[in-house]
Amino acid sequence: MKLVFIPPGEFQMGSNDDQEPVAVTLTQGFYLGETEVTQAQWTAVMETKPWTGETFIKEGPAYAASYISWNDAIDFCTKLTEQEHAAGRLAKGWRYALPTESQWEYACRAGTTTAYYFGDDPAHLGDYAWFYDNAYDIGAKYAHEVRLKKPNAWTLYDMHGNVWEWCRNGYQYDLPGGIDPASVEGSDRVYRGGSWNNAAGICRSAYRSGVVPSSRIYDLGFRLAAVPVGGAEQEPVSESR
């Protein structure tokens, strides 16, 4: 599982197409998975295959894992953190987690202010994402293999489309702005990015939705983050990550 370092910074979160944008400052850098967690990666850690026998699924090591609830994803992060600390591959000042909603959008945008990380024209989305037009509409109704579309400027793949991705935050209608927003208040949890089942407009960088954390859905997975605990120094999580 390759992780990409995301530097600290400031950005405008959201879009006037949805809600009033808010200013966000991320004071610490973090690492984010280059792709969604795959079926092989999930199984290696959890020794389960929750998607087996479900609808809208293709199985294989490089397919994005789906039918993963928010609770499941948190368990994955906890177990992987314990394993990697014990093996000496993760510094004690770091842990694995879901990205916050602001971390996710900041990483997706990679410095851009447009609707998508490649610009504003959805006609180009097929080069960067699996979405309704090049998946569902042609009968390819399943989460696809990762790393087949073009990445953003920070080499993150599938931030648009393929599977929705859980975030750490609780879902609230108003966007969480300010410094390092990370509240988990509320009964629902945020998910981002759109999926193979969604129209282009839903795959925008700013689009967001929420659902109860126990939900397991055919087009909902997650992307792993590695985040510093407290005042941990910004250092590589591991040379063997």
mmCIF file of C-alpha atoms in Angstrom:
data_model
loop_
_atom_site.group_PDB
_atom_site.id
_atom_site.type_symbol
_atom_site.label_atom_id
_atom_site.label_comp_id
_atom_site.label_asym_id
_atom_site.label_seq_id
_atom_site.Cartn_x
_atom_site.Cartn_y
_atom_site.Cartn_z
ATOM 1 C CA MET A 1 0.000 0.000 0.000
ATOM 2 C CA LYS A 2 1.722 3.166 -1.179
ATOM 3 C CA LEU A 3 1.118 6.337 0.833
ATOM 4 C CA VAL A 4 1.711 9.859 -0.479
ATOM 5 C CA PHE A 5 2.787 12.713 1.797
ATOM 6 C CA ILE A 6 0.291 15.604 1.774
ATOM 7 C CA PRO A 7 1.831 18.872 3.040
ATOM 8 C CA PRO A 8 0.048 21.222 5.450
ATOM 9 C CA GLY A 9 -1.701 24.205 3.929
ATOM 10 C CA GLU A 10 -4.787 26.369 3.528
ATOM 11 C CA PHE A 11 -7.664 26.137 1.062
ATOM 12 C CA GLN A 12 -11.286 27.027 0.422
ATOM 13 C CA MET A 13 -13.382 23.960 1.160
ATOM 14 C CA GLY A 14 -16.665 23.460 -0.663
ATOM 15 C CA SER A 15 -18.352 25.009 -3.666
ATOM 16 C CA ASN A 16 -21.075 27.571 -4.244
ATOM 17 C CA ASP A 17 -22.871 24.844 -6.208
ATOM 18 C CA ASP A 18 -23.534 23.074 -2.889
ATOM 19 C CA GLN A 19 -22.912 25.162 0.222
ATOM 20 C CA GLU A 20 -21.079 28.336 1.136
ATOM 21 C CA PRO A 21 -17.324 27.584 0.949
ATOM 22 C CA VAL A 22 -15.312 27.901 4.165
ATOM 23 C CA ALA A 23 -11.648 28.586 4.850
ATOM 24 C CA VAL A 24 -9.704 25.630 6.251
ATOM 25 C CA THR A 25 -6.174 25.487 7.632
ATOM 26 C CA LEU A 26 -4.457 22.119 7.991
ATOM 27 C CA THR A 27 -1.533 22.619 10.338
ATOM 28 C CA GLN A 28 0.070 19.188 9.987
ATOM 29 C CA GLY A 29 1.056 17.145 7.015
ATOM 30 C CA PHE A 30 -0.234 13.589 6.690
ATOM 31 C CA TYR A 31 0.002 10.595 4.404
ATOM 32 C CA LEU A 32 -2.823 9.366 2.191
ATOM 33 C CA GLY A 33 -3.218 6.155 0.237
ATOM 34 C CA GLU A 34 -2.361 6.515 -3.425
ATOM 35 C CA THR A 35 -5.528 4.491 -4.110
ATOM 36 C CA GLU A 36 -8.562 3.218 -2.287
ATOM 37 C CA VAL A 37 -7.960 0.171 -0.097
ATOM 38 C CA THR A 38 -8.153 -2.843 -2.389
ATOM 39 C CA GLN A 39 -9.718 -6.230 -1.795
ATOM 40 C CA ALA A 40 -6.269 -7.796 -1.360
ATOM 41 C CA GLN A 41 -5.189 -5.152 1.158
ATOM 42 C CA TRP A 42 -8.378 -5.508 3.163
ATOM 43 C CA THR A 43 -8.117 -9.296 3.273
ATOM 44 C CA ALA A 44 -4.433 -9.199 4.262
ATOM 45 C CA VAL A 45 -5.300 -7.222 7.381
ATOM 46 C CA MET A 46 -8.801 -8.371 8.318
ATOM 47 C CA GLU A 47 -8.855 -11.908 6.847
ATOM 48 C CA THR A 48 -12.414 -11.402 5.608
ATOM 49 C CA LYS A 49 -14.133 -10.760 2.268
ATOM 50 C CA PRO A 50 -17.342 -8.862 3.071
ATOM 51 C CA TRP A 51 -18.117 -8.317 -0.625
ATOM 52 C CA THR A 52 -18.231 -12.038 -1.508
ATOM 53 C CA GLY A 53 -21.666 -13.111 -2.679
ATOM 54 C CA GLU A 54 -22.964 -9.547 -2.830
ATOM 55 C CA THR A 55 -24.390 -7.811 -5.896
ATOM 56 C CA PHE A 56 -22.463 -5.471 -8.224
ATOM 57 C CA ILE A 57 -19.093 -7.025 -7.456
ATOM 58 C CA LYS A 58 -16.062 -8.278 -9.351
ATOM 59 C CA GLU A 59 -13.459 -9.996 -7.244
ATOM 60 C CA GLY A 60 -9.710 -9.696 -7.610
ATOM 61 C CA PRO A 61 -6.749 -8.323 -5.664
ATOM 62 C CA ALA A 62 -6.646 -4.913 -7.369
ATOM 63 C CA TYR A 63 -10.374 -4.134 -7.239
ATOM 64 C CA ALA A 64 -11.391 -1.436 -4.774
ATOM 65 C CA ALA A 65 -12.883 -2.980 -1.633
ATOM 66 C CA SER A 66 -16.566 -2.205 -1.064
ATOM 67 C CA TYR A 67 -19.356 -3.282 1.288
ATOM 68 C CA ILE A 68 -17.149 -1.769 3.998
ATOM 69 C CA SER A 69 -18.950 0.165 6.750
ATOM 70 C CA TRP A 70 -17.433 3.151 8.560
ATOM 71 C CA ASN A 71 -17.197 0.958 11.653
ATOM 72 C CA ASP A 72 -15.366 -1.704 9.615
ATOM 73 C CA ALA A 73 -12.934 0.880 8.257
ATOM 74 C CA ILE A 74 -12.158 2.143 11.756
ATOM 75 C CA ASP A 75 -11.473 -1.441 12.870
ATOM 76 C CA PHE A 76 -9.111 -1.867 9.902
ATOM 77 C CA CYS A 77 -7.208 1.290 10.850
ATOM 78 C CA THR A 78 -6.914 0.213 14.488
ATOM 79 C CA LYS A 79 -5.733 -3.299 13.655
ATOM 80 C CA LEU A 80 -3.232 -2.121 11.040
ATOM 81 C CA THR A 81 -1.824 0.492 13.425
ATOM 82 C CA GLU A 82 -1.259 -2.173 16.089
ATOM 83 C CA GLN A 83 0.354 -4.556 13.602
ATOM 84 C CA GLU A 84 2.664 -1.960 12.082
ATOM 85 C CA HIS A 85 3.723 -0.548 15.452
ATOM 86 C CA ALA A 86 4.579 -4.056 16.609
ATOM 87 C CA ALA A 87 6.562 -4.738 13.434
ATOM 88 C CA GLY A 88 8.428 -1.434 13.670
ATOM 89 C CA ARG A 89 7.147 -0.218 10.316
ATOM 90 C CA LEU A 90 5.087 2.656 11.722
ATOM 91 C CA ALA A 91 6.645 5.302 13.965
ATOM 92 C CA LYS A 92 5.095 5.501 17.430
ATOM 93 C CA GLY A 93 4.058 9.095 16.779
ATOM 94 C CA TRP A 94 1.781 8.040 13.928
ATOM 95 C CA ARG A 95 -1.417 6.074 13.513
ATOM 96 C CA TYR A 96 -3.583 4.904 10.645
ATOM 97 C CA ALA A 97 -7.001 6.547 10.348
ATOM 98 C CA LEU A 98 -9.652 7.675 7.944
ATOM 99 C CA PRO A 99 -8.892 11.119 6.539
ATOM 100 C CA THR A 100 -11.012 13.948 7.838
ATOM 101 C CA GLU A 101 -13.391 15.518 5.356
ATOM 102 C CA SER A 102 -11.153 18.570 5.031
ATOM 103 C CA GLN A 103 -8.034 16.425 4.557
ATOM 104 C CA TRP A 104 -9.835 14.459 1.868
ATOM 105 C CA GLU A 105 -10.966 17.485 -0.155
ATOM 106 C CA TYR A 106 -7.617 19.245 0.249
ATOM 107 C CA ALA A 107 -5.816 16.155 -1.064
ATOM 108 C CA CYS A 108 -8.321 15.675 -3.873
ATOM 109 C CA ARG A 109 -7.926 19.253 -5.081
ATOM 110 C CA ALA A 110 -4.109 19.138 -4.939
ATOM 111 C CA GLY A 111 -3.975 22.913 -5.117
ATOM 112 C CA THR A 112 -6.790 23.379 -7.649
ATOM 113 C CA THR A 113 -9.946 25.449 -7.238
ATOM 114 C CA THR A 114 -11.916 23.931 -10.127
ATOM 115 C CA ALA A 115 -14.853 21.509 -9.995
ATOM 116 C CA TYR A 116 -12.543 18.547 -10.617
ATOM 117 C CA TYR A 117 -8.822 18.269 -10.033
ATOM 118 C CA PHE A 118 -8.281 18.436 -13.812
ATOM 119 C CA GLY A 119 -10.544 21.431 -14.505
ATOM 120 C CA ASP A 120 -14.214 22.337 -14.842
ATOM 121 C CA ASP A 121 -15.253 20.395 -17.947
ATOM 122 C CA PRO A 122 -16.947 17.066 -17.091
ATOM 123 C CA ALA A 123 -16.389 15.923 -20.673
ATOM 124 C CA HIS A 124 -12.867 14.917 -19.596
ATOM 125 C CA LEU A 125 -13.951 12.980 -16.500
ATOM 126 C CA GLY A 126 -13.669 9.608 -18.225
ATOM 127 C CA ASP A 127 -9.900 10.011 -18.383
ATOM 128 C CA TYR A 128 -9.740 10.333 -14.589
ATOM 129 C CA ALA A 129 -12.664 8.411 -13.125
ATOM 130 C CA TRP A 130 -14.998 5.441 -13.305
ATOM 131 C CA PHE A 131 -18.475 6.980 -13.191
ATOM 132 C CA TYR A 132 -21.964 6.483 -14.628
ATOM 133 C CA ASP A 133 -21.095 7.104 -18.282
ATOM 134 C CA ASN A 134 -18.149 4.683 -18.559
ATOM 135 C CA ALA A 135 -19.228 2.103 -15.976
ATOM 136 C CA TYR A 136 -22.893 1.750 -14.995
ATOM 137 C CA ASP A 137 -24.269 2.941 -18.346
ATOM 138 C CA ILE A 138 -22.316 0.333 -20.302
ATOM 139 C CA GLY A 139 -23.068 -2.544 -17.961
ATOM 140 C CA ALA A 140 -19.819 -2.442 -15.939
ATOM 141 C CA LYS A 141 -21.740 -2.193 -12.672
ATOM 142 C CA TYR A 142 -19.014 -2.777 -10.109
ATOM 143 C CA ALA A 143 -16.052 -1.145 -8.404
ATOM 144 C CA HIS A 144 -13.111 -1.275 -10.802
ATOM 145 C CA GLU A 145 -9.434 -2.034 -10.384
ATOM 146 C CA VAL A 146 -7.514 0.883 -8.958
ATOM 147 C CA ARG A 147 -4.802 2.943 -10.682
ATOM 148 C CA LEU A 148 -6.313 2.589 -14.182
ATOM 149 C CA LYS A 149 -7.242 6.260 -14.594
ATOM 150 C CA LYS A 150 -5.095 9.393 -14.491
ATOM 151 C CA PRO A 151 -4.108 10.660 -11.015
ATOM 152 C CA ASN A 152 -4.175 14.203 -9.689
ATOM 153 C CA ALA A 153 -1.082 16.380 -9.299
ATOM 154 C CA TRP A 154 -0.214 14.642 -6.009
ATOM 155 C CA THR A 155 -0.364 11.171 -7.655
ATOM 156 C CA LEU A 156 -3.617 10.190 -5.960
ATOM 157 C CA TYR A 157 -5.812 7.919 -8.087
ATOM 158 C CA ASP A 158 -9.609 7.579 -8.152
ATOM 159 C CA MET A 159 -10.347 10.577 -5.951
ATOM 160 C CA HIS A 160 -13.184 11.067 -8.432
ATOM 161 C CA GLY A 161 -15.450 8.057 -8.972
ATOM 162 C CA ASN A 162 -14.916 4.285 -8.615
ATOM 163 C CA VAL A 163 -16.070 3.998 -4.976
ATOM 164 C CA TRP A 164 -17.268 6.554 -2.471
ATOM 165 C CA GLU A 165 -14.755 6.999 0.356
ATOM 166 C CA TRP A 166 -15.530 7.237 4.054
ATOM 167 C CA CYS A 167 -14.176 10.210 6.002
ATOM 168 C CA ARG A 168 -13.628 10.439 9.745
ATOM 169 C CA ASN A 169 -16.110 13.274 10.326
ATOM 170 C CA GLY A 170 -19.696 13.172 11.389
ATOM 171 C CA TYR A 171 -21.988 14.611 8.713
ATOM 172 C CA GLN A 172 -23.402 18.077 9.330
ATOM 173 C CA TYR A 173 -25.084 20.252 6.731
ATOM 174 C CA ASP A 174 -22.773 23.215 7.308
ATOM 175 C CA LEU A 175 -19.209 22.646 6.179
ATOM 176 C CA PRO A 176 -16.675 22.375 9.014
ATOM 177 C CA GLY A 177 -14.193 25.213 8.555
ATOM 178 C CA GLY A 178 -11.379 26.608 10.650
ATOM 179 C CA ILE A 179 -8.208 24.956 11.890
ATOM 180 C CA ASP A 180 -7.953 21.161 11.545
ATOM 181 C CA PRO A 181 -11.728 20.488 11.714
ATOM 182 C CA ALA A 182 -12.383 16.898 12.747
ATOM 183 C CA SER A 183 -15.667 16.668 14.659
ATOM 184 C CA VAL A 184 -17.450 13.298 14.673
ATOM 185 C CA GLU A 185 -20.692 14.701 16.087
ATOM 186 C CA GLY A 186 -23.935 13.550 14.501
ATOM 187 C CA SER A 187 -25.480 10.192 13.702
ATOM 188 C CA ASP A 188 -24.129 9.973 10.122
ATOM 189 C CA ARG A 189 -20.602 9.873 8.730
ATOM 190 C CA VAL A 190 -19.309 11.751 5.692
ATOM 191 C CA TYR A 191 -18.383 10.042 2.448
ATOM 192 C CA ARG A 192 -16.789 11.688 -0.578
ATOM 193 C CA GLY A 193 -15.773 11.346 -4.208
ATOM 194 C CA GLY A 194 -18.682 9.761 -6.046
ATOM 195 C CA SER A 195 -18.658 6.292 -7.587
ATOM 196 C CA TRP A 196 -19.088 4.196 -10.704
ATOM 197 C CA ASN A 197 -22.826 4.527 -10.127
ATOM 198 C CA ASN A 198 -22.965 8.352 -10.138
ATOM 199 C CA ALA A 199 -23.307 11.129 -12.685
ATOM 200 C CA ALA A 200 -20.368 13.440 -13.322
ATOM 201 C CA GLY A 201 -21.688 16.266 -11.141
ATOM 202 C CA ILE A 202 -21.691 14.058 -8.054
ATOM 203 C CA CYS A 203 -18.010 13.170 -8.546
ATOM 204 C CA ARG A 204 -16.832 16.777 -8.058
ATOM 205 C CA SER A 205 -14.127 17.614 -5.511
ATOM 206 C CA ALA A 206 -16.592 19.455 -3.258
ATOM 207 C CA TYR A 207 -19.569 17.083 -3.368
ATOM 208 C CA ARG A 208 -20.375 15.399 -0.070
ATOM 209 C CA SER A 209 -22.969 13.167 1.521
ATOM 210 C CA GLY A 210 -23.483 11.135 4.676
ATOM 211 C CA VAL A 211 -24.982 7.907 5.960
ATOM 212 C CA VAL A 212 -25.090 5.913 9.205
ATOM 213 C CA PRO A 213 -21.705 4.356 10.089
ATOM 214 C CA SER A 214 -23.036 0.784 9.987
ATOM 215 C CA SER A 215 -23.952 1.017 6.281
ATOM 216 C CA ARG A 216 -22.385 -1.484 3.894
ATOM 217 C CA ILE A 217 -22.974 -0.475 0.276
ATOM 218 C CA TYR A 218 -21.819 -1.832 -3.097
ATOM 219 C CA ASP A 219 -20.082 1.399 -4.112
ATOM 220 C CA LEU A 220 -18.699 2.570 -0.767
ATOM 221 C CA GLY A 221 -15.140 1.906 0.408
ATOM 222 C CA PHE A 222 -12.336 3.984 1.896
ATOM 223 C CA ARG A 223 -8.802 5.321 1.555
ATOM 224 C CA LEU A 224 -6.236 4.980 4.316
ATOM 225 C CA ALA A 225 -4.496 7.931 5.949
ATOM 226 C CA ALA A 226 -1.489 7.992 8.279
ATOM 227 C CA VAL A 227 -1.700 10.907 10.682
ATOM 228 C CA PRO A 228 0.595 12.280 13.390
ATOM 229 C CA VAL A 229 -0.503 11.873 16.983
ATOM 230 C CA GLY A 230 -0.185 15.043 19.027
ATOM 231 C CA GLY A 231 2.981 16.936 18.160
ATOM 232 C CA ALA A 232 4.726 14.146 16.276
ATOM 233 C CA GLU A 233 7.460 15.310 13.951
ATOM 234 C CA GLN A 234 6.830 15.117 10.218
ATOM 235 C CA GLU A 235 8.865 12.067 9.288
ATOM 236 C CA PRO A 236 8.256 9.141 6.953
ATOM 237 C CA VAL A 237 5.907 6.549 8.414
ATOM 238 C CA SER A 238 8.217 3.841 7.106
ATOM 239 C CA GLU A 239 10.688 3.182 4.343
ATOM 240 C CA SER A 240 8.815 -0.068 3.655
ATOM 241 C CA ARG A 241 5.325 1.401 3.484
#
